[in-house]
mmCIF file of C-alpha atoms and ligand atoms in Angstrom:
data_model
loop_
_atom_site.group_PDB
_atom_site.id
_atom_site.type_symbol
_atom_site.label_atom_id
_atom_site.label_comp_id
_atom_site.label_asym_id
_atom_site.label_seq_id
_atom_site.Cartn_x
_atom_site.Cartn_y
_atom_site.Cartn_z
ATOM 1 C CA MET A 7 -13.658 25.344 -11.816
ATOM 2 C CA LYS A 8 -15.788 22.814 -10.505
ATOM 3 C CA ILE A 9 -16.673 18.712 -10.404
ATOM 4 C CA LYS A 10 -19.034 18.145 -13.173
ATOM 5 C CA ASP A 11 -19.007 14.271 -12.694
ATOM 6 C CA LEU A 12 -17.990 10.933 -10.058
ATOM 7 C CA LYS A 13 -17.134 8.066 -12.953
ATOM 8 C CA ILE A 14 -17.254 4.493 -10.428
ATOM 9 C CA TYR A 15 -15.257 1.450 -11.847
ATOM 10 C CA VAL A 16 -15.045 -1.844 -9.834
ATOM 11 C CA LEU A 17 -13.187 -4.145 -12.035
ATOM 12 C CA LYS A 18 -12.159 -7.466 -11.411
ATOM 13 C CA SER A 19 -10.662 -10.402 -12.398
ATOM 14 C CA ALA A 20 -10.023 -14.262 -12.098
ATOM 15 C CA LEU A 21 -6.742 -15.403 -10.819
ATOM 16 C CA ALA A 22 -5.624 -18.758 -12.750
ATOM 17 C CA GLU A 23 -4.581 -19.885 -10.324
ATOM 18 C CA PRO A 24 -6.075 -18.948 -6.689
ATOM 19 C CA PHE A 25 -2.912 -17.736 -3.908
ATOM 20 C CA ALA A 26 -3.430 -17.940 0.490
ATOM 21 C CA PHE A 27 -1.777 -15.572 2.602
ATOM 22 C CA SER A 28 -2.181 -16.406 6.264
ATOM 23 C CA GLN A 29 -6.244 -14.396 5.726
ATOM 24 C CA GLY A 30 -7.425 -16.717 3.178
ATOM 25 C CA TRP A 31 -7.834 -17.539 -0.632
ATOM 26 C CA VAL A 32 -7.614 -15.342 -2.966
ATOM 27 C CA HIS A 33 -9.541 -16.012 -6.082
ATOM 28 C CA GLN A 34 -9.611 -12.978 -7.929
ATOM 29 C CA ARG A 35 -8.207 -9.427 -8.652
ATOM 30 C CA SER A 36 -9.972 -7.002 -8.330
ATOM 31 C CA ALA A 37 -10.096 -2.346 -7.923
ATOM 32 C CA THR A 38 -12.898 0.360 -6.854
ATOM 33 C CA LEU A 39 -11.405 3.331 -8.623
ATOM 34 C CA VAL A 40 -12.952 6.575 -9.028
ATOM 35 C CA GLU A 41 -12.973 9.792 -12.280
ATOM 36 C CA ILE A 42 -14.079 12.758 -11.373
ATOM 37 C CA ILE A 43 -14.457 14.527 -14.539
ATOM 38 C CA THR A 44 -14.706 17.999 -14.105
ATOM 39 C CA ASP A 45 -16.174 21.779 -16.198
ATOM 40 C CA GLU A 46 -12.974 21.648 -17.051
ATOM 41 C CA GLY A 47 -12.711 19.325 -19.331
ATOM 42 C CA ILE A 48 -9.669 18.162 -16.698
ATOM 43 C CA THR A 49 -10.734 14.741 -15.252
ATOM 44 C CA GLY A 50 -8.065 12.520 -11.896
ATOM 45 C CA TRP A 51 -8.149 9.380 -11.170
ATOM 46 C CA GLY A 52 -8.046 7.511 -7.727
ATOM 47 C CA GLU A 53 -8.335 3.842 -5.990
ATOM 48 C CA SER A 54 -10.090 2.476 -2.772
ATOM 49 C CA PHE A 55 -7.692 0.037 -2.445
ATOM 50 C CA ALA A 56 -9.436 -2.920 -2.186
ATOM 51 C CA GLN A 57 -7.639 -6.465 0.518
ATOM 52 C CA GLY A 58 -7.265 -9.457 -1.010
ATOM 53 C CA LEU A 59 -10.568 -10.439 0.988
ATOM 54 C CA GLU A 60 -12.549 -7.256 0.525
ATOM 55 C CA PRO A 61 -15.316 -6.948 -1.886
ATOM 56 C CA PRO A 62 -15.140 -3.369 -3.840
ATOM 57 C CA GLU A 63 -18.179 -2.912 -4.092
ATOM 58 C CA ILE A 64 -18.645 -1.565 -0.407
ATOM 59 C CA SER A 65 -16.069 1.565 -1.229
ATOM 60 C CA ALA A 66 -17.505 2.206 -4.678
ATOM 61 C CA ALA A 67 -21.184 1.866 -2.624
ATOM 62 C CA VAL A 68 -19.312 4.777 -0.442
ATOM 63 C CA ILE A 69 -18.585 6.668 -2.967
ATOM 64 C CA ASP A 70 -21.465 6.552 -5.039
ATOM 65 C CA HIS A 71 -24.195 7.090 -2.301
ATOM 66 C CA ALA A 72 -22.564 9.163 -0.009
ATOM 67 C CA LEU A 73 -19.435 11.084 -1.331
ATOM 68 C CA ARG A 74 -21.002 12.028 -4.846
ATOM 69 C CA PRO A 75 -23.246 14.250 -3.347
ATOM 70 C CA ILE A 76 -20.704 16.323 -1.061
ATOM 71 C CA VAL A 77 -18.142 16.693 -3.497
ATOM 72 C CA ILE A 78 -20.590 17.314 -6.950
ATOM 73 C CA GLY A 79 -20.713 21.726 -7.864
ATOM 74 C CA ALA A 80 -17.064 22.233 -5.569
ATOM 75 C CA ASN A 81 -14.590 22.977 -6.709
ATOM 76 C CA PRO A 82 -11.078 20.317 -6.827
ATOM 77 C CA LEU A 83 -9.143 22.540 -5.906
ATOM 78 C CA ASP A 84 -9.984 22.790 -2.079
ATOM 79 C CA VAL A 85 -8.965 19.246 -1.132
ATOM 80 C CA GLU A 86 -8.350 19.664 1.839
ATOM 81 C CA VAL A 87 -11.666 21.321 2.626
ATOM 82 C CA LEU A 88 -12.981 17.979 0.684
ATOM 83 C CA TRP A 89 -10.866 15.760 2.924
ATOM 84 C CA HIS A 90 -12.576 17.321 6.088
ATOM 85 C CA SER A 91 -15.799 17.109 5.268
ATOM 86 C CA MET A 92 -16.179 13.885 4.065
ATOM 87 C CA TYR A 93 -14.253 12.752 6.809
ATOM 88 C CA HIS A 94 -16.957 14.960 8.753
ATOM 89 C CA GLN A 95 -20.134 13.806 6.911
ATOM 90 C CA THR A 96 -19.806 9.921 7.045
ATOM 91 C CA ARG A 97 -17.985 10.433 10.771
ATOM 92 C CA ASP A 98 -20.537 8.610 12.834
ATOM 93 C CA TYR A 99 -20.606 5.536 10.430
ATOM 94 C CA GLY A 100 -17.324 5.578 8.692
ATOM 95 C CA ARG A 101 -13.150 6.389 10.761
ATOM 96 C CA LYS A 102 -11.148 2.864 9.542
ATOM 97 C CA GLY A 103 -12.157 0.758 7.000
ATOM 98 C CA SER A 104 -14.203 0.593 2.822
ATOM 99 C CA VAL A 105 -16.018 4.067 4.439
ATOM 100 C CA ILE A 106 -12.162 5.584 4.490
ATOM 101 C CA ALA A 107 -10.939 3.616 1.575
ATOM 102 C CA GLY A 108 -13.330 5.533 -0.424
ATOM 103 C CA ILE A 109 -12.281 9.508 0.914
ATOM 104 C CA SER A 110 -9.511 7.751 -0.485
ATOM 105 C CA ALA A 111 -9.942 7.388 -3.491
ATOM 106 C CA VAL A 112 -12.174 10.722 -4.376
ATOM 107 C CA ASP A 113 -9.226 12.546 -2.862
ATOM 108 C CA ILE A 114 -6.071 10.708 -4.638
ATOM 109 C CA ALA A 115 -8.168 12.101 -7.389
ATOM 110 C CA LEU A 116 -8.739 15.040 -6.693
ATOM 111 C CA TRP A 117 -4.498 15.702 -6.139
ATOM 112 C CA ASP A 118 -4.200 14.482 -9.616
ATOM 113 C CA ILE A 119 -6.942 17.524 -10.773
ATOM 114 C CA VAL A 120 -5.205 19.872 -8.419
ATOM 115 C CA GLY A 121 -1.333 18.809 -11.074
ATOM 116 C CA LYS A 122 -3.232 18.736 -13.689
ATOM 117 C CA THR A 123 -4.217 22.163 -13.257
ATOM 118 C CA PHE A 124 -0.920 22.865 -12.252
ATOM 119 C CA ASN A 125 0.982 21.479 -15.233
ATOM 120 C CA VAL A 126 2.736 19.572 -12.330
ATOM 121 C CA PRO A 127 3.495 16.769 -10.456
ATOM 122 C CA ILE A 128 1.840 15.042 -7.491
ATOM 123 C CA TRP A 129 5.687 15.413 -5.621
ATOM 124 C CA ARG A 130 5.863 18.468 -6.221
ATOM 125 C CA LEU A 131 2.849 19.532 -4.819
ATOM 126 C CA LEU A 132 3.596 18.015 -1.797
ATOM 127 C CA GLY A 133 6.282 20.515 -1.356
ATOM 128 C CA GLY A 134 8.772 18.468 -3.529
ATOM 129 C CA ARG A 135 10.349 14.958 -3.668
ATOM 130 C CA PHE A 136 13.011 13.741 -1.260
ATOM 131 C CA ARG A 137 14.229 11.164 -4.384
ATOM 132 C CA ASP A 138 14.000 11.053 -7.416
ATOM 133 C CA GLN A 139 14.570 6.374 -7.194
ATOM 134 C CA VAL A 140 13.336 4.304 -5.618
ATOM 135 C CA GLN A 141 13.899 0.693 -4.319
ATOM 136 C CA PRO A 142 11.383 -1.572 -4.503
ATOM 137 C CA TYR A 143 10.699 -4.592 -2.674
ATOM 138 C CA ALA A 144 9.290 -7.415 -4.157
ATOM 139 C CA THR A 145 5.682 -8.867 -2.396
ATOM 140 C CA GLY A 146 4.831 -12.995 -3.365
ATOM 141 C CA PHE A 147 5.525 -16.076 -1.144
ATOM 142 C CA TYR A 148 2.362 -17.052 -1.690
ATOM 143 C CA ARG A 149 0.676 -20.199 -0.533
ATOM 144 C CA ILE A 150 -0.319 -22.586 -3.510
ATOM 145 C CA HIS A 151 -1.014 -25.540 -1.513
ATOM 146 C CA GLY A 152 -0.458 -23.540 1.882
ATOM 147 C CA LYS A 153 1.552 -25.380 4.436
ATOM 148 C CA GLY A 154 5.057 -27.920 3.254
ATOM 149 C CA GLU A 155 5.987 -25.311 0.337
ATOM 150 C CA ALA A 156 10.167 -24.285 1.835
ATOM 151 C CA GLY A 157 11.244 -25.534 -1.720
ATOM 152 C CA ARG A 158 9.451 -23.735 -4.113
ATOM 153 C CA LEU A 159 9.430 -20.772 -2.206
ATOM 154 C CA ALA A 160 12.796 -20.476 -2.095
ATOM 155 C CA GLU A 161 12.889 -20.225 -5.432
ATOM 156 C CA GLU A 162 11.066 -17.969 -5.904
ATOM 157 C CA ALA A 163 13.208 -16.227 -3.953
ATOM 158 C CA LEU A 164 15.942 -16.840 -6.634
ATOM 159 C CA GLN A 165 13.599 -15.091 -9.421
ATOM 160 C CA HIS A 166 12.703 -12.111 -7.699
ATOM 161 C CA TYR A 167 16.568 -12.373 -7.588
ATOM 162 C CA GLU A 168 17.609 -12.477 -10.682
ATOM 163 C CA ALA A 169 14.839 -10.501 -11.823
ATOM 164 C CA GLY A 170 16.525 -7.299 -9.936
ATOM 165 C CA PHE A 171 15.263 -7.084 -6.755
ATOM 166 C CA SER A 172 17.302 -7.567 -3.960
ATOM 167 C CA MET A 173 14.667 -7.499 -1.221
ATOM 168 C CA MET A 174 11.661 -9.192 -0.313
ATOM 169 C CA LYS A 175 8.915 -9.785 1.659
ATOM 170 C CA ILE A 176 7.874 -13.097 2.884
ATOM 171 C CA LYS A 177 4.132 -13.950 3.350
ATOM 172 C CA LEU A 178 4.273 -16.021 6.770
ATOM 173 C CA GLY A 179 1.971 -16.854 9.070
ATOM 174 C CA PHE A 180 1.073 -20.889 8.385
ATOM 175 C CA GLY A 181 1.766 -21.784 11.757
ATOM 176 C CA VAL A 182 5.389 -20.946 13.272
ATOM 177 C CA ASP A 183 6.700 -24.161 12.812
ATOM 178 C CA ASP A 184 6.158 -24.612 8.677
ATOM 179 C CA ASP A 185 7.361 -20.587 8.763
ATOM 180 C CA ILE A 186 10.429 -20.886 10.240
ATOM 181 C CA HIS A 187 10.924 -24.542 8.158
ATOM 182 C CA CYS A 188 10.325 -21.520 4.984
ATOM 183 C CA MET A 189 12.817 -19.551 6.107
ATOM 184 C CA THR A 190 15.042 -21.469 6.915
ATOM 185 C CA ALA A 191 15.154 -23.053 3.257
ATOM 186 C CA ILE A 192 15.233 -19.726 2.049
ATOM 187 C CA GLY A 193 17.795 -18.416 3.870
ATOM 188 C CA LYS A 194 19.778 -21.638 2.922
ATOM 189 C CA ALA A 195 18.833 -20.190 -0.877
ATOM 190 C CA ILE A 196 19.562 -16.461 -1.051
ATOM 191 C CA GLN A 197 23.446 -17.719 1.090
ATOM 192 C CA GLY A 198 25.881 -15.103 -0.201
ATOM 193 C CA LYS A 199 23.374 -13.003 -2.072
ATOM 194 C CA SER A 200 23.301 -9.195 -1.422
ATOM 195 C CA ILE A 201 19.550 -9.573 -0.345
ATOM 196 C CA ARG A 202 17.768 -8.258 2.621
ATOM 197 C CA LEU A 203 14.499 -9.612 4.080
ATOM 198 C CA MET A 204 10.611 -8.509 5.369
ATOM 199 C CA ILE A 205 8.579 -10.333 7.012
ATOM 200 C CA ASP A 206 5.032 -10.167 7.207
ATOM 201 C CA THR A 207 2.156 -12.571 9.216
ATOM 202 C CA ASN A 208 -0.482 -10.813 8.067
ATOM 203 C CA HIS A 209 -1.847 -10.916 12.153
ATOM 204 C CA ALA A 210 -2.517 -15.154 12.083
ATOM 205 C CA TYR A 211 -0.864 -14.636 15.291
ATOM 206 C CA GLY A 212 -1.934 -14.276 19.274
ATOM 207 C CA ARG A 213 1.021 -12.661 21.441
ATOM 208 C CA ALA A 214 2.691 -15.936 22.265
ATOM 209 C CA ASP A 215 3.275 -17.226 18.563
ATOM 210 C CA ALA A 216 3.650 -14.102 16.619
ATOM 211 C CA LEU A 217 7.340 -13.444 19.107
ATOM 212 C CA ARG A 218 7.459 -17.626 19.562
ATOM 213 C CA LEU A 219 8.340 -15.926 15.800
ATOM 214 C CA GLY A 220 10.457 -13.386 15.806
ATOM 215 C CA ARG A 221 11.890 -14.715 18.306
ATOM 216 C CA ALA A 222 12.882 -17.608 15.807
ATOM 217 C CA LEU A 223 13.783 -15.693 12.848
ATOM 218 C CA GLU A 224 16.117 -12.960 14.950
ATOM 219 C CA GLU A 225 19.141 -14.808 13.371
ATOM 220 C CA HIS A 226 17.978 -13.827 9.997
ATOM 221 C CA ASP A 227 18.805 -9.817 9.960
ATOM 222 C CA LEU A 228 15.295 -8.844 9.104
ATOM 223 C CA LEU A 229 14.582 -5.580 7.516
ATOM 224 C CA TRP A 230 10.600 -5.355 9.435
ATOM 225 C CA TYR A 231 8.309 -7.840 10.718
ATOM 226 C CA GLU A 232 5.082 -6.179 9.377
ATOM 227 C CA GLU A 233 1.457 -6.714 10.676
ATOM 228 C CA PRO A 234 2.713 -9.021 13.643
ATOM 229 C CA VAL A 235 -0.667 -9.269 14.901
ATOM 230 C CA VAL A 236 -4.307 -7.794 14.502
ATOM 231 C CA PRO A 237 -4.250 -4.329 14.508
ATOM 232 C CA GLU A 238 -7.012 -4.065 17.889
ATOM 233 C CA ASP A 239 -3.737 -5.811 20.060
ATOM 234 C CA ILE A 240 -1.919 -1.897 20.130
ATOM 235 C CA GLY A 241 0.574 -3.321 23.184
ATOM 236 C CA GLY A 242 1.148 -6.381 21.388
ATOM 237 C CA TYR A 243 2.839 -3.988 19.167
ATOM 238 C CA VAL A 244 4.152 -2.632 21.518
ATOM 239 C CA GLU A 245 5.440 -6.031 23.554
ATOM 240 C CA MET A 246 6.302 -7.234 19.826
ATOM 241 C CA ARG A 247 8.730 -3.809 20.499
ATOM 242 C CA GLU A 248 10.003 -4.714 24.142
ATOM 243 C CA LYS A 249 10.805 -9.008 23.529
ATOM 244 C CA LEU A 250 12.570 -8.292 19.759
ATOM 245 C CA SER A 251 15.304 -6.616 18.208
ATOM 246 C CA MET A 252 14.042 -6.294 14.652
ATOM 247 C CA PRO A 253 12.166 -3.750 13.573
ATOM 248 C CA ILE A 254 8.506 -3.692 13.977
ATOM 249 C CA ALA A 255 6.005 -2.676 11.382
ATOM 250 C CA GLY A 256 2.357 -1.946 10.650
ATOM 251 C CA GLY A 257 -0.057 -0.090 9.554
ATOM 252 C CA GLU A 258 -1.820 -1.612 6.290
ATOM 253 C CA ASN A 259 -5.012 -1.073 8.791
ATOM 254 C CA GLU A 260 -5.241 1.841 10.730
ATOM 255 C CA HIS A 261 -6.385 4.996 8.664
ATOM 256 C CA THR A 262 -5.860 8.200 9.112
ATOM 257 C CA ILE A 263 -4.400 11.099 12.140
ATOM 258 C CA TYR A 264 -7.469 9.991 14.400
ATOM 259 C CA GLY A 265 -5.924 5.934 13.815
ATOM 260 C CA PHE A 266 -1.609 6.599 13.916
ATOM 261 C CA ARG A 267 -2.527 8.553 16.605
ATOM 262 C CA ASP A 268 -3.334 5.657 18.789
ATOM 263 C CA LEU A 269 -0.758 3.510 17.345
ATOM 264 C CA LEU A 270 1.624 5.954 17.491
ATOM 265 C CA SER A 271 1.637 7.778 20.233
ATOM 266 C CA ALA A 272 1.164 4.105 22.282
ATOM 267 C CA GLY A 273 5.275 3.145 20.409
ATOM 268 C CA ALA A 274 3.181 0.559 18.598
ATOM 269 C CA VAL A 275 5.596 -0.024 14.640
ATOM 270 C CA ASP A 276 8.742 1.150 13.825
ATOM 271 C CA ILE A 277 7.921 2.108 10.952
ATOM 272 C CA ALA A 278 3.657 3.106 10.564
ATOM 273 C CA GLN A 279 2.812 1.883 6.821
ATOM 274 C CA PRO A 280 0.124 3.888 5.586
ATOM 275 C CA ASP A 281 -1.565 2.680 2.745
ATOM 276 C CA ILE A 282 -2.775 5.506 0.061
ATOM 277 C CA GLY A 283 -5.477 4.334 -1.079
ATOM 278 C CA SER A 284 -7.181 2.998 2.689
ATOM 279 C CA CYS A 285 -5.170 5.864 5.097
ATOM 280 C CA GLY A 286 -7.608 8.775 3.955
ATOM 281 C CA GLY A 287 -6.246 9.084 0.724
ATOM 282 C CA ILE A 288 -2.907 10.932 -0.362
ATOM 283 C CA SER A 289 -4.474 14.801 2.282
ATOM 284 C CA ALA A 290 -5.080 11.322 5.101
ATOM 285 C CA ALA A 291 -1.174 10.436 4.559
ATOM 286 C CA ARG A 292 0.454 13.891 3.879
ATOM 287 C CA HIS A 293 -1.278 14.356 8.273
ATOM 288 C CA ILE A 294 0.574 10.804 9.197
ATOM 289 C CA ILE A 295 4.068 11.622 7.946
ATOM 290 C CA ALA A 296 3.876 15.146 9.917
ATOM 291 C CA LEU A 297 3.093 12.966 12.823
ATOM 292 C CA ALA A 298 5.274 10.440 12.401
ATOM 293 C CA GLN A 299 7.424 12.733 12.188
ATOM 294 C CA SER A 300 7.028 14.324 15.736
ATOM 295 C CA MET A 301 7.571 11.316 17.156
ATOM 296 C CA GLY A 302 10.393 9.552 15.205
ATOM 297 C CA VAL A 303 8.280 7.071 13.108
ATOM 298 C CA ARG A 304 9.392 5.752 9.931
ATOM 299 C CA VAL A 305 7.001 6.391 7.285
ATOM 300 C CA ASN A 306 7.276 3.581 4.128
ATOM 301 C CA PRO A 307 2.758 3.348 2.218
ATOM 302 C CA HIS A 308 1.751 -0.449 1.870
ATOM 303 C CA VAL A 309 0.735 -0.453 -1.189
ATOM 304 C CA TRP A 310 -1.042 -3.240 -3.820
ATOM 305 C CA GLY A 311 -3.098 -2.114 -6.077
ATOM 306 C CA SER A 312 -2.820 -1.160 -8.887
ATOM 307 C CA ALA A 313 -0.613 0.822 -11.427
ATOM 308 C CA VAL A 314 -2.902 4.204 -9.480
ATOM 309 C CA ALA A 315 -2.508 2.797 -6.108
ATOM 310 C CA GLN A 316 1.237 2.297 -7.486
ATOM 311 C CA ALA A 317 1.778 5.813 -9.160
ATOM 312 C CA ALA A 318 -0.729 7.389 -5.673
ATOM 313 C CA SER A 319 1.998 5.475 -3.757
ATOM 314 C CA LEU A 320 4.890 6.906 -5.232
ATOM 315 C CA HIS A 321 4.336 10.367 -5.506
ATOM 316 C CA VAL A 322 3.763 10.070 -1.369
ATOM 317 C CA ILE A 323 7.530 8.205 -1.191
ATOM 318 C CA ALA A 324 9.520 10.927 -3.060
ATOM 319 C CA ALA A 325 7.336 13.358 -0.595
ATOM 320 C CA VAL A 326 9.074 11.379 2.643
ATOM 321 C CA PRO A 327 10.961 12.646 5.306
ATOM 322 C CA VAL A 328 13.551 11.202 6.682
ATOM 323 C CA ALA A 329 12.454 9.919 10.108
ATOM 324 C CA HIS A 330 16.500 9.853 10.902
ATOM 325 C CA HIS A 331 18.770 12.038 9.360
ATOM 326 C CA SER A 332 22.351 12.056 8.898
ATOM 327 C CA ILE A 333 24.133 11.367 5.119
ATOM 328 C CA PHE A 334 23.546 7.816 4.592
ATOM 329 C CA ALA A 335 19.742 7.544 5.822
ATOM 330 C CA SER A 336 17.373 5.585 5.258
ATOM 331 C CA ASP A 337 15.222 6.098 2.655
ATOM 332 C CA PRO A 338 10.831 4.376 2.515
ATOM 333 C CA VAL A 339 11.145 1.604 -0.140
ATOM 334 C CA LEU A 340 8.098 0.339 -2.292
ATOM 335 C CA GLU A 341 6.773 -2.599 -2.307
ATOM 336 C CA TYR A 342 6.003 -4.756 -5.627
ATOM 337 C CA ASP A 343 3.774 -6.840 -5.161
ATOM 338 C CA ARG A 344 4.448 -9.487 -7.877
ATOM 339 C CA SER A 345 1.546 -11.666 -8.766
ATOM 340 C CA SER A 346 -0.441 -11.248 -11.288
ATOM 341 C CA HIS A 347 -2.493 -8.595 -12.072
ATOM 342 C CA PRO A 348 -3.854 -6.883 -15.381
ATOM 343 C CA PHE A 349 -4.766 -4.105 -13.528
ATOM 344 C CA ARG A 350 -1.333 -3.027 -12.920
ATOM 345 C CA LYS A 351 1.072 -3.707 -16.098
ATOM 346 C CA ASP A 352 -2.225 -3.277 -18.247
ATOM 347 C CA LEU A 353 -4.851 -0.572 -16.970
ATOM 348 C CA VAL A 354 -1.664 2.282 -18.253
ATOM 349 C CA ALA A 355 0.119 3.304 -20.640
ATOM 350 C CA GLU A 356 4.017 3.677 -18.940
ATOM 351 C CA PRO A 357 3.431 0.327 -16.064
ATOM 352 C CA LEU A 358 6.364 0.754 -13.847
ATOM 353 C CA THR A 359 10.300 -1.263 -14.838
ATOM 354 C CA LEU A 360 13.006 -1.642 -13.165
ATOM 355 C CA SER A 361 15.718 1.081 -14.047
ATOM 356 C CA ASN A 362 19.004 -1.291 -12.377
ATOM 357 C CA GLY A 363 17.358 -2.795 -9.952
ATOM 358 C CA TRP A 364 15.099 1.158 -8.725
ATOM 359 C CA ILE A 365 11.844 3.075 -9.717
ATOM 360 C CA PRO A 366 12.569 6.686 -11.796
ATOM 361 C CA ILE A 367 9.520 8.345 -10.047
ATOM 362 C CA GLN A 368 8.875 10.656 -13.185
ATOM 363 C CA ASP A 369 7.111 13.595 -13.996
ATOM 364 C CA LYS A 370 3.809 14.428 -15.279
ATOM 365 C CA PRO A 371 1.507 16.568 -14.550
ATOM 366 C CA GLY A 372 -1.157 14.943 -11.805
ATOM 367 C CA LEU A 373 -0.103 11.265 -11.036
ATOM 368 C CA GLY A 374 1.557 11.239 -14.067
ATOM 369 C CA ILE A 375 -0.647 8.347 -15.561
ATOM 370 C CA GLU A 376 -2.973 7.267 -19.060
ATOM 371 C CA ILE A 377 -5.188 5.075 -18.329
ATOM 372 C CA ASN A 378 -6.333 2.573 -20.841
ATOM 373 C CA ARG A 379 -9.561 2.145 -21.518
ATOM 374 C CA GLU A 380 -10.226 -0.823 -23.439
ATOM 375 C CA ILE A 381 -8.371 -2.335 -19.730
ATOM 376 C CA ILE A 382 -11.705 -0.427 -17.765
ATOM 377 C CA ALA A 383 -13.638 -1.370 -20.727
ATOM 378 C CA ARG A 384 -13.062 -4.944 -19.911
ATOM 379 C CA TYR A 385 -12.338 -5.906 -16.756
ATOM 380 C CA ASN A 386 -15.327 -2.882 -15.298
ATOM 381 C CA THR A 387 -18.391 -5.433 -13.875
ATOM 382 C CA ARG A 388 -20.308 -2.047 -12.080
HETATM 383 CA CA1 LIG B 9 1.522 -6.626 4.560
#
C-alpha cells in the first residue's frame, strides 16, 4: 500500500458571539484537517490543533510544503518510521508549535488508515482499551465582556450540570480579584450538588499572582489547576506544586517526548495534558504516556478541536493506563468543549453524545468516524 495523495482543508466558521479566554478574543473557530489517500482506496483523516488565536493556515502550510514530500509514495503502515522521518526532517525549524501540529495531523490520519486496513479501532492497535466509556468534563465559562460576569458564569455552571456534567473547568485569568469573585459565585450556585471543579488560567499570570489565586481557591477542593504560568516557566510550575495543595496540570502547549521529558523530569506537573493534534499525534502521545508512566505522572489529554481531534483523543484516553493503580483508581476524563462549534456536531455522521453523563468508546475501525463532506465543502477556505 502506498500514499497517493494528501488533501488539506482549512475550515473556518465565524462565531455569532465572540468570546474571550485570558489570551484574547476568539472571533472564529477553525480547524486544519488532512485527508490521506492511499492507492488501495483507503483514506485516513487527521487534524492539527489550531489554538484559539492560531491561524490554521500555518500548520496547513507545514503539511503541504514540508510533510507532503516525505509521505507521498511511502507505506502508510510505517507509522512510527514516518513519524521519525517527519520529525528529523523538520527539526531545524520545528520541534514545537505549528510544525509539530502539522506532524500530528498526518500521524493521526496514518493511524486511521492502519485501523481501517486491519479492521480494528485505534485503541486496539494501541494495545487494547482500559475502559469502554469516559466521563467528560465541561469546558466553557468563556467571557462575553471580560470582567464582572460572575452571575452569568454561576448560571452556566447549573446549565452544564443539568446537561449531565458533574465535572467542569472554569476559565480564569481575567484578574485575580475578578477570578476569585467568579469562583465564589459558582461555588455558591453549585453548593450541595455533586460537582467537581477544575480551573484554567491559560498562563495569564506570573508566579506571585498565580500563587495568590491558587491559595484563595484552596477551599474549592479543585481537581486541578491548569496552566498556572507560561509553558516556558518550568520552575514556576514546580513552585506551584510545592506551595499549593491542588494538583497542577499543564502540557497543551508542550510537544513530543522531548518537550515532555523536560516538563516531567523537573517535577513540573501532577497531570500531563498533551493535545493529540498538537503534541505530535497518536505516536507522540504514546511516547509521552510511556514516559509519564515511568515517572508516576497522570496523563489526561487536552482536546479543543473538531470531531476528528475528539475521536483521536478518545482512542488515546481509552488506551492510557492509570498512573497509580488501585481498585478505585482515577481514570482520565475527556475535555468536552461546550462552546459553539459546527466542526464538532455537524462534521461527522455520529457526533459524541452523553449517555448517563458518560461517553461510550466505540468499536469501529480506525478513528471510527464518517466525515460529512458537505460540511467540509461549506467551511473550507483553502
Ligand atoms: Ca487549557
